[in-house]
mmCIF file of C-alpha atoms and ligand atoms in Angstrom:
data_model
loop_
_atom_site.group_PDB
_atom_site.id
_atom_site.type_symbol
_atom_site.label_atom_id
_atom_site.label_comp_id
_atom_site.label_asym_id
_atom_site.label_seq_id
_atom_site.Cartn_x
_atom_site.Cartn_y
_atom_site.Cartn_z
ATOM 1 C CA MET A 424 -23.443 20.698 -45.576
ATOM 2 C CA LYS A 425 -22.111 20.266 -42.417
ATOM 3 C CA ILE A 426 -23.473 18.584 -39.233
ATOM 4 C CA PHE A 427 -23.596 20.818 -36.373
ATOM 5 C CA LEU A 428 -24.840 18.878 -32.736
ATOM 6 C CA ASP A 429 -27.668 21.265 -31.228
ATOM 7 C CA SER A 430 -26.601 20.437 -27.212
ATOM 8 C CA ALA A 431 -25.105 21.161 -23.937
ATOM 9 C CA HIS A 432 -25.155 17.386 -22.599
ATOM 10 C CA ILE A 433 -21.280 16.365 -22.212
ATOM 11 C CA GLU A 434 -21.954 13.694 -23.424
ATOM 12 C CA ASP A 435 -23.400 13.476 -25.901
ATOM 13 C CA VAL A 436 -21.184 16.534 -26.898
ATOM 14 C CA LYS A 437 -18.296 14.113 -27.021
ATOM 15 C CA LYS A 438 -19.855 10.204 -28.664
ATOM 16 C CA ALA A 439 -20.838 12.820 -31.795
ATOM 17 C CA TYR A 440 -16.990 14.198 -31.747
ATOM 18 C CA ASP A 441 -15.420 11.427 -31.505
ATOM 19 C CA MET A 442 -17.656 9.523 -34.276
ATOM 20 C CA GLY A 443 -16.517 12.552 -36.868
ATOM 21 C CA ALA A 444 -20.009 13.297 -37.726
ATOM 22 C CA ILE A 445 -19.556 16.787 -36.294
ATOM 23 C CA SER A 446 -18.250 20.424 -36.830
ATOM 24 C CA GLY A 447 -19.489 22.123 -34.633
ATOM 25 C CA VAL A 448 -21.926 22.510 -31.797
ATOM 26 C CA THR A 449 -24.763 24.989 -30.876
ATOM 27 C CA THR A 450 -27.022 25.106 -27.806
ATOM 28 C CA ASN A 451 -29.780 28.423 -27.305
ATOM 29 C CA PRO A 452 -30.918 29.195 -23.472
ATOM 30 C CA THR A 453 -33.306 25.852 -23.445
ATOM 31 C CA ILE A 454 -30.433 23.541 -24.080
ATOM 32 C CA ILE A 455 -28.155 25.023 -21.742
ATOM 33 C CA SER A 456 -31.333 25.282 -19.035
ATOM 34 C CA ARG A 457 -31.701 21.343 -19.476
ATOM 35 C CA GLU A 458 -28.410 20.473 -17.814
ATOM 36 C CA GLY A 459 -28.363 21.747 -14.314
ATOM 37 C CA GLU A 460 -24.845 23.225 -14.147
ATOM 38 C CA LYS A 461 -23.810 26.905 -15.397
ATOM 39 C CA PHE A 462 -23.819 27.739 -18.983
ATOM 40 C CA GLU A 463 -19.557 29.222 -18.959
ATOM 41 C CA ASP A 464 -19.213 25.913 -16.847
ATOM 42 C CA LEU A 465 -21.037 24.186 -19.771
ATOM 43 C CA LEU A 466 -19.462 26.339 -22.803
ATOM 44 C CA ASN A 467 -16.007 25.610 -20.721
ATOM 45 C CA GLN A 468 -16.607 21.881 -20.909
ATOM 46 C CA ILE A 469 -17.741 22.016 -24.926
ATOM 47 C CA THR A 470 -14.763 24.102 -26.130
ATOM 48 C CA GLU A 471 -12.492 21.817 -24.506
ATOM 49 C CA ILE A 472 -13.824 19.061 -26.705
ATOM 50 C CA MET A 473 -14.728 21.129 -29.970
ATOM 51 C CA THR A 474 -11.489 22.163 -30.393
ATOM 52 C CA ASP A 475 -11.760 21.901 -34.096
ATOM 53 C CA GLY A 476 -14.663 24.236 -35.588
ATOM 54 C CA PRO A 477 -17.707 26.733 -33.811
ATOM 55 C CA VAL A 478 -19.585 26.478 -30.675
ATOM 56 C CA PHE A 479 -21.805 28.893 -30.577
ATOM 57 C CA ALA A 480 -24.121 31.236 -27.434
ATOM 58 C CA GLU A 481 -26.852 32.905 -27.328
ATOM 59 C CA VAL A 482 -27.070 36.164 -25.672
ATOM 60 C CA LEU A 483 -30.457 36.699 -23.521
ATOM 61 C CA ALA A 484 -30.706 39.832 -23.581
ATOM 62 C CA ILE A 485 -33.441 41.540 -25.801
ATOM 63 C CA GLU A 486 -32.326 45.686 -26.032
ATOM 64 C CA SER A 487 -29.035 46.495 -28.322
ATOM 65 C CA GLU A 488 -27.056 47.125 -25.593
ATOM 66 C CA GLY A 489 -27.562 44.664 -23.437
ATOM 67 C CA MET A 490 -27.388 42.493 -26.245
ATOM 68 C CA ILE A 491 -23.823 44.115 -27.654
ATOM 69 C CA ALA A 492 -22.558 43.554 -23.526
ATOM 70 C CA GLU A 493 -23.585 40.127 -23.064
ATOM 71 C CA GLY A 494 -22.181 39.640 -26.866
ATOM 72 C CA MET A 495 -18.946 41.552 -26.491
ATOM 73 C CA ASP A 496 -18.402 40.259 -22.890
ATOM 74 C CA LEU A 497 -18.606 36.032 -24.290
ATOM 75 C CA TRP A 498 -16.206 36.877 -27.354
ATOM 76 C CA ASN A 499 -13.329 38.135 -24.866
ATOM 77 C CA LYS A 500 -13.532 35.217 -23.234
ATOM 78 C CA TYR A 501 -13.999 32.414 -25.732
ATOM 79 C CA LYS A 502 -12.939 34.503 -29.217
ATOM 80 C CA ASP A 503 -9.647 31.863 -28.962
ATOM 81 C CA LYS A 504 -11.781 29.224 -28.663
ATOM 82 C CA ASN A 505 -13.812 29.774 -32.039
ATOM 83 C CA ILE A 506 -16.893 31.219 -30.536
ATOM 84 C CA VAL A 507 -19.512 32.474 -32.333
ATOM 85 C CA ILE A 508 -22.813 34.969 -30.950
ATOM 86 C CA LYS A 509 -25.915 34.078 -31.700
ATOM 87 C CA ILE A 510 -28.737 36.532 -31.187
ATOM 88 C CA PRO A 511 -32.417 36.562 -32.180
ATOM 89 C CA ALA A 512 -33.833 37.820 -35.001
ATOM 90 C CA ILE A 513 -35.195 41.150 -33.888
ATOM 91 C CA PRO A 514 -35.023 44.775 -34.970
ATOM 92 C CA GLU A 515 -32.556 45.596 -31.934
ATOM 93 C CA GLY A 516 -30.945 42.440 -32.730
ATOM 94 C CA LEU A 517 -30.155 43.574 -35.759
ATOM 95 C CA LYS A 518 -28.419 46.960 -33.853
ATOM 96 C CA ALA A 519 -26.520 44.581 -32.311
ATOM 97 C CA VAL A 520 -24.852 42.722 -35.088
ATOM 98 C CA LYS A 521 -24.211 45.757 -36.644
ATOM 99 C CA ALA A 522 -22.641 46.339 -33.878
ATOM 100 C CA LEU A 523 -20.524 43.521 -33.025
ATOM 101 C CA SER A 524 -19.310 41.946 -36.320
ATOM 102 C CA ALA A 525 -18.495 45.664 -36.920
ATOM 103 C CA ASN A 526 -16.253 44.931 -34.160
ATOM 104 C CA GLY A 527 -15.274 41.436 -35.924
ATOM 105 C CA VAL A 528 -17.672 39.462 -33.625
ATOM 106 C CA ARG A 529 -18.785 36.596 -34.999
ATOM 107 C CA VAL A 530 -22.569 36.387 -35.024
ATOM 108 C CA CYS A 531 -25.280 34.631 -35.725
ATOM 109 C CA VAL A 532 -28.713 35.334 -36.175
ATOM 110 C CA THR A 533 -31.062 33.141 -34.831
ATOM 111 C CA VAL A 534 -34.538 32.436 -35.084
ATOM 112 C CA VAL A 535 -35.153 33.144 -37.965
ATOM 113 C CA TYR A 536 -39.194 32.368 -39.735
ATOM 114 C CA SER A 537 -38.475 34.662 -42.844
ATOM 115 C CA ALA A 538 -36.514 34.716 -46.094
ATOM 116 C CA VAL A 539 -36.252 38.835 -45.244
ATOM 117 C CA GLN A 540 -35.440 38.580 -41.797
ATOM 118 C CA ALA A 541 -32.238 36.288 -43.217
ATOM 119 C CA LEU A 542 -32.051 38.623 -45.802
ATOM 120 C CA LEU A 543 -31.271 42.145 -43.657
ATOM 121 C CA ALA A 544 -29.658 39.956 -41.137
ATOM 122 C CA ALA A 545 -27.216 39.403 -43.858
ATOM 123 C CA ASN A 546 -27.063 43.183 -44.621
ATOM 124 C CA ALA A 547 -26.179 43.879 -41.263
ATOM 125 C CA GLY A 548 -23.356 41.467 -40.901
ATOM 126 C CA ALA A 549 -24.170 38.588 -40.178
ATOM 127 C CA MET A 550 -21.771 36.068 -40.585
ATOM 128 C CA TYR A 551 -24.677 32.854 -40.171
ATOM 129 C CA VAL A 552 -28.373 32.897 -40.218
ATOM 130 C CA ALA A 553 -30.346 30.431 -38.459
ATOM 131 C CA PRO A 554 -34.384 29.175 -39.739
ATOM 132 C CA PHE A 555 -35.778 27.243 -37.779
ATOM 133 C CA VAL A 556 -36.836 24.736 -39.971
ATOM 134 C CA GLY A 557 -38.937 22.688 -37.907
ATOM 135 C CA ARG A 558 -40.604 25.378 -35.180
ATOM 136 C CA MET A 559 -42.191 26.176 -38.927
ATOM 137 C CA ASP A 560 -43.432 22.724 -39.446
ATOM 138 C CA ASP A 561 -44.913 23.075 -36.377
ATOM 139 C CA ILE A 562 -46.933 25.939 -36.945
ATOM 140 C CA GLY A 563 -48.000 24.330 -40.280
ATOM 141 C CA GLU A 564 -45.491 26.847 -42.452
ATOM 142 C CA ASN A 565 -42.846 25.022 -45.030
ATOM 143 C CA GLY A 566 -39.226 25.559 -42.642
ATOM 144 C CA LEU A 567 -37.284 23.446 -45.910
ATOM 145 C CA ASN A 568 -39.250 25.544 -48.215
ATOM 146 C CA LEU A 569 -37.690 28.586 -45.620
ATOM 147 C CA ALA A 570 -34.150 27.660 -46.472
ATOM 148 C CA ALA A 571 -34.844 26.761 -50.064
ATOM 149 C CA GLU A 572 -35.747 30.493 -50.289
ATOM 150 C CA ILE A 573 -32.772 31.954 -48.097
ATOM 151 C CA ARG A 574 -30.235 29.950 -50.547
ATOM 152 C CA GLU A 575 -32.329 31.275 -53.367
ATOM 153 C CA ILE A 576 -31.768 34.447 -52.723
ATOM 154 C CA PHE A 577 -28.319 34.031 -51.349
ATOM 155 C CA ASP A 578 -27.284 32.923 -53.972
ATOM 156 C CA ALA A 579 -29.179 35.148 -56.298
ATOM 157 C CA GLN A 580 -27.603 37.717 -54.220
ATOM 158 C CA GLY A 581 -24.432 36.577 -53.906
ATOM 159 C CA ILE A 582 -24.271 36.720 -50.497
ATOM 160 C CA GLU A 583 -21.487 34.479 -48.766
ATOM 161 C CA THR A 584 -23.057 34.573 -44.820
ATOM 162 C CA GLN A 585 -23.492 31.014 -44.426
ATOM 163 C CA ILE A 586 -27.078 29.169 -43.713
ATOM 164 C CA ILE A 587 -27.287 27.182 -40.430
ATOM 165 C CA ALA A 588 -30.496 25.280 -41.191
ATOM 166 C CA ALA A 589 -31.836 25.127 -36.994
ATOM 167 C CA SER A 590 -34.516 23.129 -35.961
ATOM 168 C CA VAL A 591 -33.838 20.162 -37.664
ATOM 169 C CA ARG A 592 -36.012 17.381 -36.206
ATOM 170 C CA HIS A 593 -35.856 14.027 -38.571
ATOM 171 C CA PRO A 594 -33.276 12.564 -40.735
ATOM 172 C CA VAL A 595 -35.423 13.329 -44.310
ATOM 173 C CA HIS A 596 -35.265 16.985 -43.042
ATOM 174 C CA VAL A 597 -31.083 16.519 -43.118
ATOM 175 C CA ALA A 598 -30.924 14.948 -46.934
ATOM 176 C CA GLU A 599 -33.225 17.822 -48.019
ATOM 177 C CA LEU A 600 -31.626 20.827 -46.819
ATOM 178 C CA ALA A 601 -28.465 19.777 -48.506
ATOM 179 C CA LYS A 602 -29.958 18.718 -51.644
ATOM 180 C CA MET A 603 -30.642 22.427 -51.493
ATOM 181 C CA GLY A 604 -27.437 23.235 -50.977
ATOM 182 C CA VAL A 605 -27.861 24.670 -47.049
ATOM 183 C CA ASP A 606 -24.562 25.422 -45.966
ATOM 184 C CA ILE A 607 -25.099 23.393 -42.717
ATOM 185 C CA ALA A 608 -27.657 21.687 -40.460
ATOM 186 C CA THR A 609 -27.511 21.887 -36.358
ATOM 187 C CA MET A 610 -29.722 18.909 -34.896
ATOM 188 C CA PRO A 611 -30.101 16.607 -31.589
ATOM 189 C CA PHE A 612 -27.893 13.963 -30.706
ATOM 190 C CA LYS A 613 -31.135 11.925 -31.499
ATOM 191 C CA VAL A 614 -30.851 12.341 -35.104
ATOM 192 C CA ILE A 615 -27.421 11.938 -36.396
ATOM 193 C CA MET A 616 -28.331 8.325 -34.611
ATOM 194 C CA GLN A 617 -31.451 7.769 -36.493
ATOM 195 C CA MET A 618 -28.245 9.049 -40.034
ATOM 196 C CA ALA A 619 -25.690 6.697 -37.982
ATOM 197 C CA THR A 620 -28.045 3.955 -37.764
ATOM 198 C CA ASN A 621 -29.682 1.673 -39.684
ATOM 199 C CA PRO A 622 -31.759 -1.691 -39.593
ATOM 200 C CA ASN A 623 -31.073 -3.524 -42.434
ATOM 201 C CA THR A 624 -27.573 -2.724 -42.275
ATOM 202 C CA ALA A 625 -27.311 -3.860 -38.618
ATOM 203 C CA ARG A 626 -29.019 -7.406 -39.858
ATOM 204 C CA ALA A 627 -26.343 -8.084 -42.722
ATOM 205 C CA VAL A 628 -23.707 -7.657 -40.571
ATOM 206 C CA ASP A 629 -24.804 -9.916 -38.167
ATOM 207 C CA GLY A 630 -25.645 -11.833 -40.726
ATOM 208 C CA PHE A 631 -22.403 -11.743 -41.373
ATOM 209 C CA LEU A 632 -21.164 -12.805 -38.011
ATOM 210 C CA LYS A 633 -23.111 -15.902 -38.103
ATOM 211 C CA ASP A 634 -22.045 -17.439 -41.259
ATOM 212 C CA TRP A 635 -18.207 -16.847 -39.970
ATOM 213 C CA GLU A 636 -19.122 -19.233 -37.833
ATOM 214 C CA LYS A 637 -19.349 -21.630 -40.316
ATOM 215 C CA VAL A 638 -15.853 -20.895 -41.581
ATOM 216 C CA PRO A 639 -13.465 -24.009 -39.703
ATOM 217 C CA LYS A 640 -11.170 -22.775 -37.219
HETATM 218 C C1 E4P B 1676 -30.215 26.354 -33.115
HETATM 219 O O1 E4P B 1676 -29.323 26.358 -32.199
HETATM 220 C C2 E4P B 1676 -31.421 26.221 -32.307
HETATM 221 O O2 E4P B 1676 -31.826 26.985 -31.120
HETATM 222 C C3 E4P B 1676 -32.137 25.243 -31.811
HETATM 223 O O3 E4P B 1676 -31.738 24.394 -33.256
HETATM 224 C C4 E4P B 1676 -33.648 25.604 -31.722
HETATM 225 O O4 E4P B 1676 -34.795 24.045 -31.507
HETATM 226 P P1 E4P B 1676 -35.619 23.490 -31.577
HETATM 227 O O5 E4P B 1676 -36.684 23.778 -32.079
HETATM 228 O O6 E4P B 1676 -35.765 21.907 -31.405
HETATM 229 O O7 E4P B 1676 -35.655 23.940 -30.121
#
């Protein structure tokens, strides 16, 4: 399972990329709003770092014509930089997915809260679908079950659309998503660091250094 960074914080993008931890970067309007910089300035910086994987950017329009116009504009500016256009899983979004994908645009259908939304998105031409695992948990549903149900349906139907589990909150989510064969999980930098860090490993390394002091020099 590939790991993507869910952030537009340039220092974190660089750190995660340099660690070899990530194969792509996802953003959404909330993530962009945290950085206090213009959208396209951030996209330019992220795509400069993430040179060998996709960078996801979301449209703001909520009717299909606006989504198509924004999606085409971003695509024309960034298609050589491996951009993926995120479209929300609403009926108007499906129209946009159909039109954009027919024009060769790589599309991710985002804000997916049910398996049938994912099925419709795949049928409309989405390259990726993004179930919101953590936000499902937040409302008392089981986000991991949603990801597993989409995996089961896509496998049963031979659907090649990739599942990118989003709204991932902790390392247990990541391990469970990997076991069920989800293609990608996107997560904040904090979760990547939680995965990369283990106090027992740190203690053992510290012990090796202390013992090395006893070796005659
Ligand atoms: C993907 O880019 C999603 O928008 C994102 O993972 C949502 O995460 P959140 O629920 O932590 O806001």
